[in-house]
GROMACS .gro file of C-alpha atoms in nm:
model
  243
    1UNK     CA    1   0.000   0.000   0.000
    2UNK     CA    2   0.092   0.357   0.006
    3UNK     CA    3  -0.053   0.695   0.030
    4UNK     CA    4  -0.009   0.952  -0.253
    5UNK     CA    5  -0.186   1.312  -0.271
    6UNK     CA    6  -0.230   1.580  -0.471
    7UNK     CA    7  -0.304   1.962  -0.459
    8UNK     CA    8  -0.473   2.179  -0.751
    9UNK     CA    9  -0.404   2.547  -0.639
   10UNK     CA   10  -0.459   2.849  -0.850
   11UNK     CA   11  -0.147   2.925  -0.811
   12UNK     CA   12   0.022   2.544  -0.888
   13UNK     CA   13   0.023   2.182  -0.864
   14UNK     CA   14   0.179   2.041  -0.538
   15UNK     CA   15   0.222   1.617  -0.505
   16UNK     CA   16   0.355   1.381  -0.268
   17UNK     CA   17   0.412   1.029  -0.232
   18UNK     CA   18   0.561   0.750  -0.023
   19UNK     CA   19   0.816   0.535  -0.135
   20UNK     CA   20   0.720   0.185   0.070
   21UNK     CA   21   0.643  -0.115  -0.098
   22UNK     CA   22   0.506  -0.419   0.106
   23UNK     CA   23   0.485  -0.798  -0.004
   24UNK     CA   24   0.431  -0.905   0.323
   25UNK     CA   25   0.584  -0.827   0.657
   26UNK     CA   26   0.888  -0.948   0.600
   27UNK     CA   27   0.922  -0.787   0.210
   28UNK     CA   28   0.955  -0.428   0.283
   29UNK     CA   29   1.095  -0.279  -0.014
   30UNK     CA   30   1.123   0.095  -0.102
   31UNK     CA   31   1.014   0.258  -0.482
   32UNK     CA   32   0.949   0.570  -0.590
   33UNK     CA   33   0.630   0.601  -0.710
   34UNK     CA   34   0.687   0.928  -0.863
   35UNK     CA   35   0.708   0.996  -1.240
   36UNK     CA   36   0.759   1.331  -1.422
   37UNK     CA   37   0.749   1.375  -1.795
   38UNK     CA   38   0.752   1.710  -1.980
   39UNK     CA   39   0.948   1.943  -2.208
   40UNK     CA   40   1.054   2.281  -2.044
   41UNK     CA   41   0.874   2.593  -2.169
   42UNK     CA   42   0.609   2.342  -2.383
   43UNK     CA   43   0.479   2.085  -2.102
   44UNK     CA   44   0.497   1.940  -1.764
   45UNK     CA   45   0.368   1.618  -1.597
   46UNK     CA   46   0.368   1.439  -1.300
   47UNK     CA   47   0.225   1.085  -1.220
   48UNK     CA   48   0.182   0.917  -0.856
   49UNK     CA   49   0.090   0.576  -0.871
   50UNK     CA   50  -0.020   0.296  -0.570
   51UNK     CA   51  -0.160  -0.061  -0.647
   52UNK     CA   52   0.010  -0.368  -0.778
   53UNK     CA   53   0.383  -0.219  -0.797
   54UNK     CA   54   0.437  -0.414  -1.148
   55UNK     CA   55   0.048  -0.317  -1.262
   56UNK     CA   56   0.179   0.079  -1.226
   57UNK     CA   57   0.586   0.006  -1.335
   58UNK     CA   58   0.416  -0.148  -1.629
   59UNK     CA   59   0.179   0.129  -1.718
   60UNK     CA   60   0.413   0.370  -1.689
   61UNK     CA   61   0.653   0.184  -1.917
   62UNK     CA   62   0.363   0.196  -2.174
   63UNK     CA   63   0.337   0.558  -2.117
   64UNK     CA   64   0.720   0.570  -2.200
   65UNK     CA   65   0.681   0.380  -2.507
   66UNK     CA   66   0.368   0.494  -2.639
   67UNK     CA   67  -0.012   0.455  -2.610
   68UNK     CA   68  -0.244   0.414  -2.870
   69UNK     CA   69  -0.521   0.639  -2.825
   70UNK     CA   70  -0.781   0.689  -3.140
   71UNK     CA   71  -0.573   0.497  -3.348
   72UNK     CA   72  -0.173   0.693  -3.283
   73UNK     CA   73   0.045   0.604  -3.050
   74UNK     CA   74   0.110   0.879  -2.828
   75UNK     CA   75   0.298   0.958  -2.509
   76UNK     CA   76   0.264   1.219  -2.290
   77UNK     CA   77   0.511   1.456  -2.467
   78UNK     CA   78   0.271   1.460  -2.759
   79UNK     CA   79  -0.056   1.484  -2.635
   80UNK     CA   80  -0.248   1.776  -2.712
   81UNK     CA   81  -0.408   1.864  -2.366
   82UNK     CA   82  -0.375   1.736  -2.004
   83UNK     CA   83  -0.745   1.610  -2.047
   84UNK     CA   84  -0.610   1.395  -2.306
   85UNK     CA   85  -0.303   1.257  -2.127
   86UNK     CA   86  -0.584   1.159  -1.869
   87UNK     CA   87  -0.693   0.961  -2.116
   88UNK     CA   88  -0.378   0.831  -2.245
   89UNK     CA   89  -0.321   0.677  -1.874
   90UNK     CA   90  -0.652   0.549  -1.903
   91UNK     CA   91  -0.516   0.340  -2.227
   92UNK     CA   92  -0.253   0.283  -2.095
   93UNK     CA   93  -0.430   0.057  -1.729
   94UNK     CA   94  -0.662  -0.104  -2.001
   95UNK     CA   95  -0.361  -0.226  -2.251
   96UNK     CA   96  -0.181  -0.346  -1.902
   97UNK     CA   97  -0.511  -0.518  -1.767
   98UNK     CA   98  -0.565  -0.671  -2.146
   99UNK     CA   99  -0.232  -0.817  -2.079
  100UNK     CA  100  -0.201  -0.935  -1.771
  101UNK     CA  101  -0.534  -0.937  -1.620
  102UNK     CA  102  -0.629  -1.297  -1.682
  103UNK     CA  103  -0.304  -1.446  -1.536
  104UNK     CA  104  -0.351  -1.216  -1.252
  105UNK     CA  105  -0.685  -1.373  -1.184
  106UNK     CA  106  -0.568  -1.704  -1.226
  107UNK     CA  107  -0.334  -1.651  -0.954
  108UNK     CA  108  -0.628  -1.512  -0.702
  109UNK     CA  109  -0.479  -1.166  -0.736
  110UNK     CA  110  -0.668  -0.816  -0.805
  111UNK     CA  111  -0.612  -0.582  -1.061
  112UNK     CA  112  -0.509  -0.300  -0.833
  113UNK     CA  113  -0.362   0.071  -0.986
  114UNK     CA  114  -0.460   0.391  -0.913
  115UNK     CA  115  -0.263   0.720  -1.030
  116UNK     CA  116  -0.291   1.080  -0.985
  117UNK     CA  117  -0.190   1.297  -1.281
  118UNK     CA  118  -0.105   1.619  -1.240
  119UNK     CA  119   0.032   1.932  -1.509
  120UNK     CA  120   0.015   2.170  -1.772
  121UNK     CA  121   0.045   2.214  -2.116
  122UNK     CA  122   0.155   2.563  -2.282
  123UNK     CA  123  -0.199   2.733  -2.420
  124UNK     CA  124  -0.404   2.573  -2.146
  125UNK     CA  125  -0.453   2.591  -1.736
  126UNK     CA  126  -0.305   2.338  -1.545
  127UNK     CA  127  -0.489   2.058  -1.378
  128UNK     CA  128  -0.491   1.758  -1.172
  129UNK     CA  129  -0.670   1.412  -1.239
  130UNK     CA  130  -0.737   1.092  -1.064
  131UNK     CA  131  -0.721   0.768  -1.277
  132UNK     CA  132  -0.902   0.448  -1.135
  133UNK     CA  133  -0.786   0.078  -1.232
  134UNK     CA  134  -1.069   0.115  -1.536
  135UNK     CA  135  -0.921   0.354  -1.684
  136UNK     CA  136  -1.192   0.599  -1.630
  137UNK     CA  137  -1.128   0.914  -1.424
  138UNK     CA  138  -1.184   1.230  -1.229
  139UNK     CA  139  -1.081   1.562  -1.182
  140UNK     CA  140  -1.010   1.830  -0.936
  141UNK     CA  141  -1.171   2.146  -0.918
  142UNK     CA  142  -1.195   2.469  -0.716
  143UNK     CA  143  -1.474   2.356  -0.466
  144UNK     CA  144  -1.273   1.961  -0.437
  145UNK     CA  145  -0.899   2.112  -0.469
  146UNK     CA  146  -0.747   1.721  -0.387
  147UNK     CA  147  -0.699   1.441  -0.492
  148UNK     CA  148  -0.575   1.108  -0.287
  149UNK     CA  149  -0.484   0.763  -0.366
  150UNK     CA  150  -0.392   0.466  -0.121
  151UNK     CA  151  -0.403   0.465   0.267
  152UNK     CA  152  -0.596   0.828   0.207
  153UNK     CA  153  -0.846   0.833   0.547
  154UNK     CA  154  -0.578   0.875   0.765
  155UNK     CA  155  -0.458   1.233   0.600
  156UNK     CA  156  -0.752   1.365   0.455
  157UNK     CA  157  -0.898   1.525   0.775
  158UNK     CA  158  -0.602   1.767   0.783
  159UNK     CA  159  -0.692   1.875   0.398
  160UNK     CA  160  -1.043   1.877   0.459
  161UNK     CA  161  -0.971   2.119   0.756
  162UNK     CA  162  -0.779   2.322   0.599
  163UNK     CA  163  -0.723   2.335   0.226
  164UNK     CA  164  -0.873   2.578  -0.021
  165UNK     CA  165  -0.786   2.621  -0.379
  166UNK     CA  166  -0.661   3.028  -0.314
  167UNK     CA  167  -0.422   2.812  -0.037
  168UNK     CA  168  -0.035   2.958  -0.147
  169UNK     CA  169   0.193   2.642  -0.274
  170UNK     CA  170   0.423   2.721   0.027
  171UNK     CA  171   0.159   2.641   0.282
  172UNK     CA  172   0.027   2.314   0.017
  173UNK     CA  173   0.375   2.174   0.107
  174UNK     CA  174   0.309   2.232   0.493
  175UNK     CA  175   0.006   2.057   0.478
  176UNK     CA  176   0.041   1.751   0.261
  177UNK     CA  177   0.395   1.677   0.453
  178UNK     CA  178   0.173   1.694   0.778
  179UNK     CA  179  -0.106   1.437   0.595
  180UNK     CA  180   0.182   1.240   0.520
  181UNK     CA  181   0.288   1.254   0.870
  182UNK     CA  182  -0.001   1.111   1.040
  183UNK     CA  183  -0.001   0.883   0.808
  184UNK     CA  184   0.293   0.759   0.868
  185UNK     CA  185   0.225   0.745   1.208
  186UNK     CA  186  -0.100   0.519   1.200
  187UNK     CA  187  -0.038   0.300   0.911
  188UNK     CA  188   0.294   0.079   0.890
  189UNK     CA  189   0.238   0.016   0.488
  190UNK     CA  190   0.298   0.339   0.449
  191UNK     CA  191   0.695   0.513   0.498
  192UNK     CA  192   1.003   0.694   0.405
  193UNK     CA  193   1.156   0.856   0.211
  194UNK     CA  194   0.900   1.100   0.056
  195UNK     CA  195   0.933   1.208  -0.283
  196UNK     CA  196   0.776   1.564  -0.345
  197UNK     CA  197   0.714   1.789  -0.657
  198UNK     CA  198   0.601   2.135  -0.666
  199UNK     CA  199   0.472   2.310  -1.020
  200UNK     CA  200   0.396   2.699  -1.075
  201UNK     CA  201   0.121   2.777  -1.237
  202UNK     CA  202   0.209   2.861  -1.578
  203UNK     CA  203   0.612   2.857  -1.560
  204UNK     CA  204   0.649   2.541  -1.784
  205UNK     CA  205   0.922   2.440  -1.640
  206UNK     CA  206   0.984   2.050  -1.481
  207UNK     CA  207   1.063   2.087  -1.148
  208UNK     CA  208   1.281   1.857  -0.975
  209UNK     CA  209   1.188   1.609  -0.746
  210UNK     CA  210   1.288   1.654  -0.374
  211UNK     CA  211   1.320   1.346  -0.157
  212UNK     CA  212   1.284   1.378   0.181
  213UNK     CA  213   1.401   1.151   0.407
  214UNK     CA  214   1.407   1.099   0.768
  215UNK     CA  215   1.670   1.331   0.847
  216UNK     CA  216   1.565   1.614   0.659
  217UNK     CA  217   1.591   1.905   0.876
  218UNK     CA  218   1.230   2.067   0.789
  219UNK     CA  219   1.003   1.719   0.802
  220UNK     CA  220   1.183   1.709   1.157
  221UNK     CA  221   1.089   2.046   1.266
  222UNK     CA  222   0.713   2.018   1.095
  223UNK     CA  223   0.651   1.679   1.235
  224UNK     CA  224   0.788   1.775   1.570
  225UNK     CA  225   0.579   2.139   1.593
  226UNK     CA  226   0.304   1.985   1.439
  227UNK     CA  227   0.254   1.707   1.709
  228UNK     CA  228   0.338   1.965   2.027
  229UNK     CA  229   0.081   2.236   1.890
  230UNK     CA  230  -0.203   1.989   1.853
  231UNK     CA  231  -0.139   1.844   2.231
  232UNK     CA  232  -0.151   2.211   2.319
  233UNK     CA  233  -0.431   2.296   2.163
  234UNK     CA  234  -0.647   1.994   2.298
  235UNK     CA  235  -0.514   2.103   2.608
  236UNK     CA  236  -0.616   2.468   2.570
  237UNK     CA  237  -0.978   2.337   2.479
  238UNK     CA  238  -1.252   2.376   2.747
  239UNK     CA  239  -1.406   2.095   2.936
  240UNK     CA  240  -1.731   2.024   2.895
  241UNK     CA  241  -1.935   2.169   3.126
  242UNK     CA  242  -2.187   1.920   3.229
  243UNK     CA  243  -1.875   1.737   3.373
   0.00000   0.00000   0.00000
């Protein structure tokens, strides 16, 4: 399992995702489940994936090659929108479940990919898109500005709290590395290192990937403040009265 999530601001993209892989409690592997493709000053992408870690390494060595989509192949340097690189990772899950689906089932195992799609492409706003196992998907908006995949329940009340789509990027990487926190913290299937990726709104540019591990200086501080403010502040709360 894992926990990936994404933020559509109007003023950027920001996404984050674990790096654990587990086959079992004694199979604790780590892969980045990060992708970026893009051209600088023409597009940018970014694609988090959980499920089946050889359903989504195989999808996005599709995506690599090239997907047919309406009859040309395509990859997501040549698509002409990000609504139709949404669909391109939609092709892409069905020619991987076409595949591989039927052995998978004869083994007892699920077909299990999600990914989270997230960028721009010059001429157009940038946007952020939820692909189920399908192929079919959904996308962000103002009123719903995120998107999660994997162990989500545990970091979503943070968001929910919190998040709007005016929300500045700097304070979108402040909150999804404190989802990813108590995440961490309640669910074992779900670790270190992080891998994060911030976009600006119409810059074009591919930014790099940070990974964060456990001795980066900042996840220490935010996890640390994070976890003393909230004991104070349940402190600072009234009692209940009828007590």
């Amino acid at each position: 399992m894992t926990y990936c999530v994404g933020l559509f601001l109007r003023d950027g993209l920001v996404m984050l995702g674990d790096t654990r892989t587990n086959a079992g409690v004694d199979n604790v592997s780590t892969f980045s489940k990060l992708y970026t493709a893009g051209m600088p000053g023409e597009r940018a992408f970014c694609l988090l994936s959980a499920g089946n870690l050889g359903i989504t390494q195989a999808v996005w060595n599709r995506l690599q090659e090239g997907v047919v989509l309406d009859g040309e192949s395509h990859t997501l340097n040549s698509v002409a929108s990000p609504f139709r690189a949404a669909q391109l990772v939609g092709a892409a899950i069905r020619a991987v479940y076409a595949a591989d689906g039927p052995a998978l089932k004869a083994q007892g195992l699920s077909f299990s990919a999600s990914f989270l799609l997230g960028g721009q492409i010059r001429g157009g706003p940038h946007r952020l898109f939820l692909v189920y196992a399908a192929g079919n998907f959904i996308e962000a908006t103002p009123d719903t500005p995120f998107l999660q995949i994997g162990e989500h329940k545990y970091g979503k009340p943070i968001i929910t709290r919190v998040l709007t789509h005016d929300t500045p990027p700097v304070d979108g990487v402040k909150l999804v590395l404190v989802s990813m926190d108590d995440t961490i913290r309640t669910n074992l299937s779900v670790g270190l290192p992080l891998d994060l990726w911030i976009y600006r709104a119409d810059s074009l540019e591919m930014p790099e990937v940070r990974r964060i591990g456990g001795d980066d200086p900042y996840f220490s501080v935010l996890r640390d403040g994070w976890s003393s403010r909230l004991r104070q502040t349940f402190r600072d709360l009234p009692p209940p009265e009828w007590l």
